[in-house]
Coordinates of C-alpha atoms in Angstrom, one line a residue:
Chain A
X1041 CA 139.4 66.7 -75.6
X1042 CA 143.0 67.5 -76.0
X1043 CA 142.1 70.2 -78.4
X1044 CA 139.7 71.7 -76.0
X1045 CA 142.2 71.7 -73.2
X1046 CA 144.7 73.4 -75.5
X1047 CA 142.2 75.9 -76.5
X1048 CA 141.4 76.6 -72.9
X1049 CA 145.0 77.0 -72.2
X1050 CA 145.4 79.3 -75.1
X1051 CA 142.5 81.5 -74.0
X1052 CA 144.0 81.5 -70.5
X1053 CA 147.3 82.8 -71.8
X1054 CA 145.5 85.4 -73.9
X1055 CA 143.6 86.5 -70.8
X1056 CA 146.8 86.7 -68.8
X1057 CA 148.5 88.8 -71.4
X1058 CA 145.9 91.5 -71.0
X1059 CA 145.6 92.5 -67.5
X1060 CA 142.1 93.2 -66.3
X1061 CA 142.6 96.9 -66.3
X1062 CA 142.7 97.3 -70.0
X1063 CA 139.2 96.1 -70.5
X1064 CA 137.1 99.1 -70.9
X1065 CA 134.2 99.3 -68.5
X1066 CA 136.4 98.1 -65.6
X1067 CA 136.9 101.5 -64.1
X1068 CA 133.2 102.3 -64.3
X1069 CA 132.2 98.9 -62.8
X1070 CA 134.7 99.4 -60.0
X1071 CA 133.4 102.7 -58.9
X1072 CA 129.8 101.6 -59.4
X1073 CA 130.4 98.6 -57.2
X1074 CA 131.9 100.7 -54.5
X1075 CA 129.1 103.3 -54.6
X1076 CA 126.5 100.6 -54.5
X1077 CA 128.1 99.1 -51.4
X1078 CA 128.2 102.5 -49.8
X1079 CA 124.5 103.0 -50.6
X1080 CA 123.7 99.5 -49.2
X1081 CA 125.3 100.4 -46.0
X1082 CA 123.5 103.7 -45.8
X1083 CA 120.2 102.1 -46.5
X1084 CA 120.6 99.1 -44.3
X1085 CA 117.9 99.2 -41.7
X1086 CA 120.0 97.2 -39.3
X1087 CA 122.5 100.0 -39.3
X1088 CA 120.1 102.8 -38.6
X1089 CA 120.3 104.9 -35.5
X1090 CA 122.9 106.5 -33.4
X1091 CA 123.9 103.2 -31.7
X1092 CA 125.0 101.7 -35.0
X1093 CA 126.8 104.8 -36.0
X1094 CA 130.2 103.6 -35.2
X1095 CA 129.9 100.4 -37.0
X1096 CA 128.5 102.2 -40.0
X1097 CA 131.3 104.7 -40.0
X1098 CA 133.9 101.9 -39.8
X1099 CA 132.4 100.2 -42.8
X1100 CA 132.2 103.3 -44.8
X1101 CA 135.8 104.2 -43.9
X1102 CA 136.9 100.7 -45.0
X1103 CA 135.3 101.3 -48.4
X1104 CA 136.8 104.7 -48.8
X1105 CA 140.3 103.3 -48.1
X1106 CA 139.7 100.9 -50.9
X1107 CA 138.1 103.4 -53.2
X1108 CA 140.4 106.4 -53.0
X1109 CA 144.1 106.8 -53.6
X1110 CA 144.7 109.3 -50.9
X1111 CA 148.4 109.7 -51.8
X1112 CA 147.6 110.5 -55.3
X1113 CA 144.9 112.8 -54.1
X1114 CA 147.3 114.6 -51.8
X1115 CA 150.0 114.9 -54.4
X1116 CA 147.7 116.4 -57.0
X1117 CA 146.1 118.7 -54.4
X1118 CA 149.5 120.2 -53.6
X1119 CA 150.7 120.3 -57.2
X1120 CA 154.2 121.7 -57.3
X1121 CA 154.4 122.1 -53.6
X1122 CA 154.4 118.4 -53.0
X1123 CA 158.0 118.2 -54.1
X1124 CA 159.0 121.0 -51.7
X1125 CA 158.0 118.8 -48.7
X1126 CA 160.2 116.3 -47.0
X1127 CA 159.0 112.7 -47.2
X1128 CA 158.0 112.9 -43.5
X1129 CA 155.9 116.0 -44.3
X1130 CA 154.4 114.3 -47.3
X1131 CA 153.4 111.3 -45.1
X1132 CA 151.8 113.5 -42.5
X1133 CA 150.1 115.6 -45.0
X1134 CA 148.5 112.5 -46.6
X1135 CA 147.3 111.4 -43.2
X1136 CA 145.9 114.7 -42.1
X1137 CA 144.2 115.4 -45.4
X1138 CA 142.6 112.0 -45.4
X1139 CA 141.2 112.5 -41.9
X1140 CA 140.0 116.0 -43.0
X1141 CA 138.1 114.6 -46.0
X1142 CA 136.7 111.7 -44.0
X1143 CA 135.6 113.9 -41.2
X1144 CA 134.0 116.4 -43.4
X1145 CA 132.2 114.0 -45.7
X1146 CA 131.2 111.3 -43.2
X1147 CA 128.4 113.4 -41.7
X1148 CA 127.3 114.6 -45.1
X1149 CA 127.1 111.3 -46.7
X1150 CA 125.1 109.6 -44.0
X1151 CA 122.1 111.8 -44.6
X1152 CA 122.2 110.8 -48.2
X1153 CA 120.2 107.8 -49.1
X1154 CA 117.1 108.6 -51.2
X1155 CA 118.7 110.0 -54.3
X1156 CA 119.0 108.0 -57.4
X1157 CA 122.4 107.7 -59.1
X1158 CA 123.0 107.1 -62.7
X1159 CA 126.2 106.0 -64.2
X1160 CA 126.6 107.5 -67.6
X1161 CA 129.9 106.7 -69.3
X1162 CA 133.6 106.7 -68.9
X1163 CA 136.1 109.0 -70.8
X1164 CA 139.7 108.2 -71.2
X1165 CA 141.8 111.1 -69.9
X1166 CA 145.2 109.6 -70.3
X1167 CA 146.8 106.2 -70.5
X1168 CA 146.3 105.5 -66.9
X1169 CA 143.4 107.8 -65.9
X1170 CA 139.8 107.6 -66.7
X1171 CA 136.9 109.8 -65.8
X1172 CA 133.5 108.3 -64.9
X1173 CA 130.5 110.4 -65.4
X1174 CA 127.6 110.0 -63.0
X1175 CA 124.7 112.1 -62.0
X1176 CA 122.5 112.3 -58.9
X1177 CA 118.9 112.9 -59.5
X1178 CA 117.5 115.0 -56.7
X1179 CA 113.9 116.1 -56.5
X1180 CA 114.5 119.3 -58.4
X1181 CA 117.7 118.9 -60.3
X1182 CA 120.4 116.7 -61.7
X1183 CA 123.8 117.0 -60.2
X1184 CA 126.8 115.9 -62.4
X1185 CA 129.5 114.1 -60.4
X1186 CA 132.5 112.7 -62.2
X1187 CA 135.0 110.4 -60.6
X1188 CA 138.5 110.5 -61.9
X1189 CA 140.4 107.2 -61.4
X1190 CA 143.9 106.2 -61.9
X1191 CA 145.2 102.7 -62.6
X1192 CA 147.8 101.4 -60.2
X1193 CA 148.9 97.8 -60.1
X1194 CA 145.7 96.6 -61.8
X1195 CA 143.4 98.6 -59.5
X1196 CA 141.4 101.7 -60.3
X1197 CA 141.4 104.2 -57.5
X1198 CA 139.7 107.5 -57.3
X1199 CA 142.0 110.5 -57.2
X1200 CA 139.5 113.3 -57.8
X1201 CA 135.8 114.0 -57.7
X1202 CA 134.4 116.7 -59.9
X1203 CA 131.0 118.0 -58.8
X1204 CA 129.2 120.3 -61.3
X1205 CA 132.6 121.1 -62.8
X1206 CA 134.3 121.7 -59.5
X1207 CA 137.2 119.5 -59.1
X1208 CA 138.0 118.6 -55.5
X1209 CA 141.7 118.6 -55.9
X1210 CA 141.8 121.7 -57.9
X1211 CA 139.7 123.5 -55.3
X1212 CA 141.9 122.4 -52.5
X1213 CA 145.0 123.2 -54.5
X1214 CA 143.8 126.8 -54.8
X1215 CA 143.5 127.0 -51.1
X1216 CA 146.9 125.3 -50.4
X1217 CA 148.6 127.5 -52.9
X1218 CA 147.5 130.6 -51.1
X1219 CA 148.6 129.3 -47.8
X1220 CA 151.9 128.2 -49.1
X1221 CA 152.5 131.4 -50.9
X1222 CA 153.2 133.1 -47.6
X1223 CA 153.8 130.2 -45.3
X1224 CA 156.1 127.2 -44.9
X1225 CA 154.8 123.6 -45.5
X1226 CA 155.2 123.2 -41.7
X1227 CA 152.7 126.0 -41.2
X1228 CA 150.3 124.3 -43.6
X1229 CA 150.6 121.1 -41.7
X1230 CA 149.9 122.9 -38.4
X1231 CA 146.8 124.4 -39.9
X1232 CA 145.7 121.0 -41.0
X1233 CA 146.5 119.5 -37.5
X1234 CA 144.3 122.1 -35.9
X1235 CA 141.6 121.5 -38.4
X1236 CA 141.6 117.8 -38.0
X1237 CA 141.6 118.3 -34.3
X1238 CA 144.6 116.3 -33.3
X1239 CA 147.3 118.7 -32.3
X1240 CA 150.0 116.1 -32.4
X1241 CA 153.5 117.5 -32.6
X1242 CA 155.7 116.3 -35.4
Chain B
X498 CA 129.0 111.5 -54.5
X499 CA 130.4 111.9 -51.1
X500 CA 130.3 115.6 -51.0
X501 CA 128.0 116.0 -53.8
X502 CA 125.0 117.6 -52.6
X503 CA 126.5 120.7 -51.2
X504 CA 127.8 122.2 -54.4
X505 CA 124.5 121.8 -56.1
X506 CA 124.9 125.2 -57.7
X507 CA 127.5 127.4 -56.3
X508 CA 126.9 130.0 -58.9
X509 CA 123.1 130.3 -58.6
X510 CA 122.6 129.7 -55.0
X511 CA 121.9 132.9 -53.3
X512 CA 124.2 134.3 -50.8
X513 CA 126.9 131.8 -51.2
X514 CA 129.8 133.6 -49.6
X515 CA 131.2 132.1 -46.5
X516 CA 133.2 133.8 -43.9
X517 CA 136.7 132.9 -43.1
X518 CA 137.1 131.7 -39.6
X519 CA 138.9 134.6 -38.1
X520 CA 140.7 132.5 -35.6
X521 CA 141.6 129.7 -38.0
X522 CA 144.1 131.5 -40.1
X523 CA 145.1 134.6 -38.3
X524 CA 148.4 135.3 -40.1
X525 CA 146.9 134.8 -43.5
X526 CA 144.4 137.6 -43.3
X527 CA 146.9 140.3 -43.6
X528 CA 149.5 138.7 -45.6
X529 CA 146.9 137.6 -48.0
X530 CA 146.1 141.1 -48.9
X531 CA 149.7 141.9 -49.5
X532 CA 150.0 139.2 -52.1
X533 CA 146.9 140.3 -53.9
X534 CA 148.6 142.8 -56.0
X535 CA 151.4 140.5 -57.2
X536 CA 148.9 137.8 -57.5
X537 CA 146.7 139.6 -60.0
X538 CA 149.8 140.7 -61.9
X539 CA 150.9 137.1 -62.1
X540 CA 147.5 136.3 -63.3
X541 CA 147.2 139.0 -65.8
X542 CA 147.7 136.7 -68.8
X543 CA 145.0 134.4 -67.5
X544 CA 142.6 137.3 -67.1
X545 CA 140.8 136.8 -70.2
X546 CA 141.3 133.1 -70.7
X547 CA 139.4 131.8 -67.8
X548 CA 136.1 131.3 -69.7
X549 CA 137.1 130.4 -73.2
X550 CA 139.2 127.5 -72.1
X551 CA 137.4 124.4 -73.0
X552 CA 139.8 121.6 -72.2
X553 CA 142.8 120.8 -70.2
X554 CA 145.0 122.5 -72.7
X555 CA 146.6 125.2 -70.7
X556 CA 150.2 124.9 -70.1
X557 CA 151.8 125.5 -66.8
X558 CA 154.9 127.7 -67.2
X559 CA 156.6 126.2 -64.2
X560 CA 158.6 123.1 -65.0
X561 CA 158.2 120.2 -62.8
X562 CA 161.1 118.9 -60.8
X563 CA 162.2 115.6 -61.9
X564 CA 161.9 112.6 -59.7
X565 CA 159.9 109.4 -59.6
X566 CA 157.3 111.1 -57.4
X567 CA 156.5 113.2 -60.4
X568 CA 153.7 111.8 -62.4
X569 CA 152.0 115.1 -62.4
X570 CA 151.2 115.1 -66.1
X571 CA 150.0 117.8 -68.3
X572 CA 146.5 116.9 -67.3
X573 CA 147.1 117.8 -63.7
X574 CA 149.1 120.8 -64.7
X575 CA 146.1 122.1 -66.5
X576 CA 144.2 121.6 -63.3
X577 CA 146.4 124.3 -61.8
X578 CA 144.5 126.7 -64.0
X579 CA 142.3 128.7 -63.7
X580 CA 144.1 131.1 -61.4
X581 CA 141.7 133.8 -60.8
X582 CA 142.3 137.5 -60.8
X583 CA 141.0 139.1 -57.7
X584 CA 142.0 142.7 -57.8
X585 CA 139.0 143.7 -55.7
X586 CA 139.8 141.4 -52.9
X587 CA 139.1 143.7 -50.0
X588 CA 135.6 144.5 -51.4
X589 CA 135.0 140.9 -52.2
X590 CA 136.0 139.7 -48.9
X591 CA 133.7 142.2 -47.2
X592 CA 130.8 141.2 -49.3
X593 CA 131.6 137.6 -48.7
X594 CA 131.4 138.1 -44.9
X595 CA 128.2 140.1 -45.4
X596 CA 126.7 137.3 -47.5
X597 CA 127.7 134.7 -45.0
X598 CA 125.9 136.5 -42.2
X599 CA 122.9 137.1 -44.5
X600 CA 122.7 133.4 -45.1
X601 CA 123.0 132.4 -41.5
X602 CA 120.9 135.2 -40.0
X603 CA 118.3 135.7 -42.6
X604 CA 118.0 133.3 -45.5
X605 CA 118.5 130.1 -43.5
X606 CA 116.1 130.8 -40.6
X607 CA 113.4 132.1 -43.0
X608 CA 113.9 129.1 -45.2
X609 CA 113.6 126.7 -42.3
X610 CA 110.4 128.2 -41.2
X611 CA 109.1 128.0 -44.8
X612 CA 110.2 124.5 -45.2
X613 CA 108.4 123.6 -42.0
X614 CA 105.2 125.2 -43.2
X615 CA 105.2 124.4 -46.8
X616 CA 104.9 120.7 -47.7
X617 CA 107.3 119.2 -50.1
X618 CA 104.9 118.7 -53.0
X619 CA 104.0 122.4 -52.7
X620 CA 107.6 123.4 -52.8
X621 CA 108.2 121.3 -55.8
X622 CA 105.3 122.9 -57.6
X623 CA 106.6 126.3 -56.6
X624 CA 110.0 125.3 -58.0
X625 CA 108.5 124.2 -61.3
X626 CA 106.5 127.3 -61.6
X627 CA 109.5 129.7 -61.3
X628 CA 111.6 127.4 -63.4
X629 CA 109.0 127.5 -66.1
X630 CA 109.1 131.3 -66.0
X631 CA 112.8 131.1 -66.7
X632 CA 112.2 129.0 -69.8
X633 CA 112.1 132.0 -72.2
X634 CA 115.5 133.0 -71.0
X635 CA 116.8 129.5 -71.6
X636 CA 115.2 129.4 -75.0
X637 CA 116.8 132.7 -76.1
X638 CA 120.2 131.8 -74.7
X639 CA 120.2 128.4 -76.2
X640 CA 119.3 129.9 -79.5
X641 CA 122.1 132.6 -79.2
X642 CA 124.5 129.7 -78.5
X643 CA 123.3 127.9 -81.6
X644 CA 122.0 125.0 -79.6
X645 CA 119.0 124.7 -81.7
X646 CA 117.9 121.4 -80.3
X647 CA 118.1 122.6 -76.8
X648 CA 116.3 125.8 -77.8
X649 CA 113.6 123.7 -79.4
X650 CA 113.3 121.6 -76.3
X651 CA 112.9 124.7 -74.1
X652 CA 110.2 126.0 -76.5
X653 CA 108.3 122.8 -76.3
X654 CA 108.7 122.6 -72.6
X655 CA 107.5 126.1 -72.0
X656 CA 104.4 125.6 -74.2
X657 CA 103.6 122.2 -72.8
X658 CA 104.2 123.1 -69.1
X659 CA 102.4 126.3 -69.3
X660 CA 99.3 124.5 -70.6
X661 CA 99.3 120.8 -69.7
X662 CA 101.5 121.6 -66.7
X663 CA 98.9 124.0 -65.4
X664 CA 100.8 127.2 -65.8
X665 CA 104.1 125.5 -65.0
X666 CA 103.1 124.0 -61.7
X667 CA 104.0 120.6 -63.0
X668 CA 107.0 119.7 -65.1
X669 CA 104.7 117.7 -67.4
X670 CA 107.2 117.9 -70.2
X671 CA 109.7 116.0 -68.2
X672 CA 107.2 113.5 -66.7
X673 CA 105.2 112.8 -69.9
X674 CA 107.4 113.8 -72.8
X675 CA 110.7 113.1 -71.2
X676 CA 112.2 116.4 -72.3
X677 CA 114.8 117.6 -69.9
X678 CA 115.6 121.1 -69.1
X679 CA 118.5 122.7 -71.0
X680 CA 120.0 125.3 -68.8
X681 CA 121.4 128.3 -70.5
X682 CA 122.0 131.9 -69.2
X683 CA 123.3 135.1 -70.7
X684 CA 126.7 135.0 -68.9
X685 CA 127.2 131.6 -70.4
X686 CA 126.3 132.9 -73.9
X687 CA 128.8 135.7 -73.5
X688 CA 131.4 133.1 -72.5
X689 CA 130.5 131.0 -75.4
X690 CA 131.2 134.0 -77.6
X691 CA 134.7 134.2 -76.2
X692 CA 134.3 136.8 -73.5
X693 CA 136.3 136.0 -70.4
X694 CA 135.1 136.3 -66.9
X695 CA 137.5 139.2 -66.2
X696 CA 137.9 139.0 -62.5
X697 CA 136.2 137.9 -59.3
X698 CA 133.4 140.1 -58.1
X699 CA 131.1 139.4 -55.2
X700 CA 127.8 141.1 -55.0
X701 CA 125.9 141.6 -51.8
X702 CA 123.1 139.0 -51.6
X703 CA 123.5 137.9 -55.2
X704 CA 126.9 136.3 -54.3
X705 CA 129.9 135.3 -56.5
X706 CA 130.1 136.9 -59.9
X707 CA 132.4 138.6 -62.4
X708 CA 131.9 141.5 -64.8
X709 CA 130.8 139.1 -67.5
X710 CA 128.4 137.3 -65.4
X711 CA 127.1 140.6 -64.0
X712 CA 126.2 141.7 -67.5
X713 CA 124.8 138.2 -67.9
X714 CA 122.5 138.7 -64.8
X715 CA 121.2 142.0 -66.3
X716 CA 120.5 140.2 -69.6
X717 CA 118.7 137.4 -67.9
X718 CA 116.7 140.0 -66.0
X719 CA 115.3 141.3 -69.3
X720 CA 114.5 137.8 -70.4
X721 CA 112.5 137.1 -67.3
X722 CA 108.7 137.6 -67.8
X723 CA 108.1 138.9 -64.3
X724 CA 110.4 141.8 -65.0
X725 CA 107.8 143.3 -67.2
X726 CA 104.9 143.1 -64.8
X727 CA 104.1 146.5 -63.5
X728 CA 104.1 146.0 -59.8
X729 CA 105.6 147.9 -56.9
X730 CA 109.1 147.2 -55.7
X731 CA 107.8 145.5 -52.6
X732 CA 105.8 143.0 -54.4
X733 CA 108.5 142.1 -56.9
X734 CA 111.1 141.8 -54.0
X735 CA 108.6 139.5 -52.4
X736 CA 108.4 137.4 -55.5
X737 CA 112.1 137.1 -55.9
X738 CA 112.3 136.4 -52.2
X739 CA 109.9 133.6 -52.5
X740 CA 111.7 132.1 -55.5
X741 CA 114.9 132.2 -53.6
X742 CA 113.6 130.8 -50.3
X743 CA 111.9 128.1 -52.2
X744 CA 115.0 127.1 -54.0
X745 CA 117.1 127.3 -50.9
X746 CA 114.6 124.9 -49.1
X747 CA 116.0 122.1 -51.2
X748 CA 119.6 123.0 -50.4
X749 CA 119.9 123.7 -46.8
X750 CA 123.1 122.2 -45.6
X751 CA 125.0 122.5 -48.9
X752 CA 126.6 125.8 -48.2
X753 CA 127.4 124.7 -44.7
X754 CA 129.1 121.6 -45.9
X755 CA 131.1 123.6 -48.5
X756 CA 132.2 125.9 -45.8
X757 CA 133.0 123.1 -43.4
X758 CA 135.1 121.3 -46.0
X759 CA 137.2 124.3 -46.8
X760 CA 140.4 125.4 -45.2
X761 CA 140.0 128.9 -46.6
X762 CA 136.3 129.2 -47.5
X763 CA 136.8 132.4 -49.4
X764 CA 139.3 130.9 -51.7
X765 CA 137.4 127.6 -52.0
X766 CA 134.2 129.4 -52.9
X767 CA 135.9 131.7 -55.5
X768 CA 137.6 128.7 -57.1
X769 CA 134.4 126.7 -57.1
X770 CA 132.5 129.5 -58.7
X771 CA 135.0 129.8 -61.6
X772 CA 135.3 126.1 -62.1
X773 CA 131.6 125.7 -62.2
X774 CA 131.1 128.5 -64.6
X775 CA 133.9 127.3 -66.8
X776 CA 132.1 123.9 -67.0
X777 CA 128.8 125.6 -67.9
X778 CA 130.4 127.6 -70.7
X779 CA 132.4 124.7 -72.0
X780 CA 129.5 122.3 -71.8
X781 CA 127.9 123.5 -75.0
X782 CA 128.9 120.8 -77.4
X783 CA 126.5 118.3 -76.1

């Protein structure tokens, strides 16, 4: 009995020594779980129709907050330019960028329930980043979608989505770079404000 | 997955060339042209590396500022690349506006009518049929890229689908033999041989391309069986039109979403094109 207890204690200590994040498979399972939840919401018959739209959007928004690291996403989308912004500008940028992404993709994603998703594998990119390969099977083709996740405080969060080789942050970075080549960060923020549709002054 | 569907195939999709909202970025339009020259100069070194690059191995010359905010590692620095040379920007931009209008005024309405008339099973059959005709091209290109297994698969697929698949109407090889398609095109083959994209080049109706991929398109034309059928221009244009409309019928909304998501759709599309092609060229080790 005592032995058993000791063994259990030993195992517990061992487990504690290795935080959950090191176990391979965790990033994939994390993303898989989140996507499954998104699909469940999209397929939920009780949430069909315009009347339920708001509840549905709120639920999806909650998952996206949990799933994505919007600060990391913003930082990487700006590249070098991130450092040229003041902390206030950075903060506002994250906020605006997040609303833009949510706004743009909320409509798209809701029409999107029938396709089958397969989770292929995960590739280690660096010590703290992992890429999860997935594919969506549509009626006529297979679309490769990779999620890049970063480990922060034991949680894996998505900081980039790569669709058919096209990285989201890299694509936005090309756009931001062109804007920032001629304009100030403030002008970029103004463009984003207009785009998001809340012309709040800073 | 969120914004998955609309990038389905930026390179192949017809008429992908959105228009920049003229009111959205008024100041950019002019100044953008000014930077083009210096931009392309700056990018000169990258001119021929866009395609060959296989991994995140490109170095960013600019040093990061220090600071705790800075965990932009080499990995993300590599994502800075590829910067794309765009010396023909005025032409490209014009073509992009043209293609955008072409999509919204011609291709999309026609496709919507077609989609309404033709039931989905029929459209899938049509898709399979044209896809099967592209198999010889895939076979040859896989072979040229030394992807012998993929080439073999394409050979079997073509033989099986043309017969058991009733002339290609059914993808029997996929359903029954579980042999998947192995995409390969001539532009990709050239890239595989180390030939870079060169620069960005937008064609009317055909959409985003580059000198290399233009040569690729010509090569693929000669690998397409229908190119050898002796019919009048009107008929062959009709056949190409049908193929395109049918393909587009599975993708309505993708282009719109891409455009909607972009802050500068022209830059977004250009970047997406090169990223996508880079992946297709680099993907050959599988």
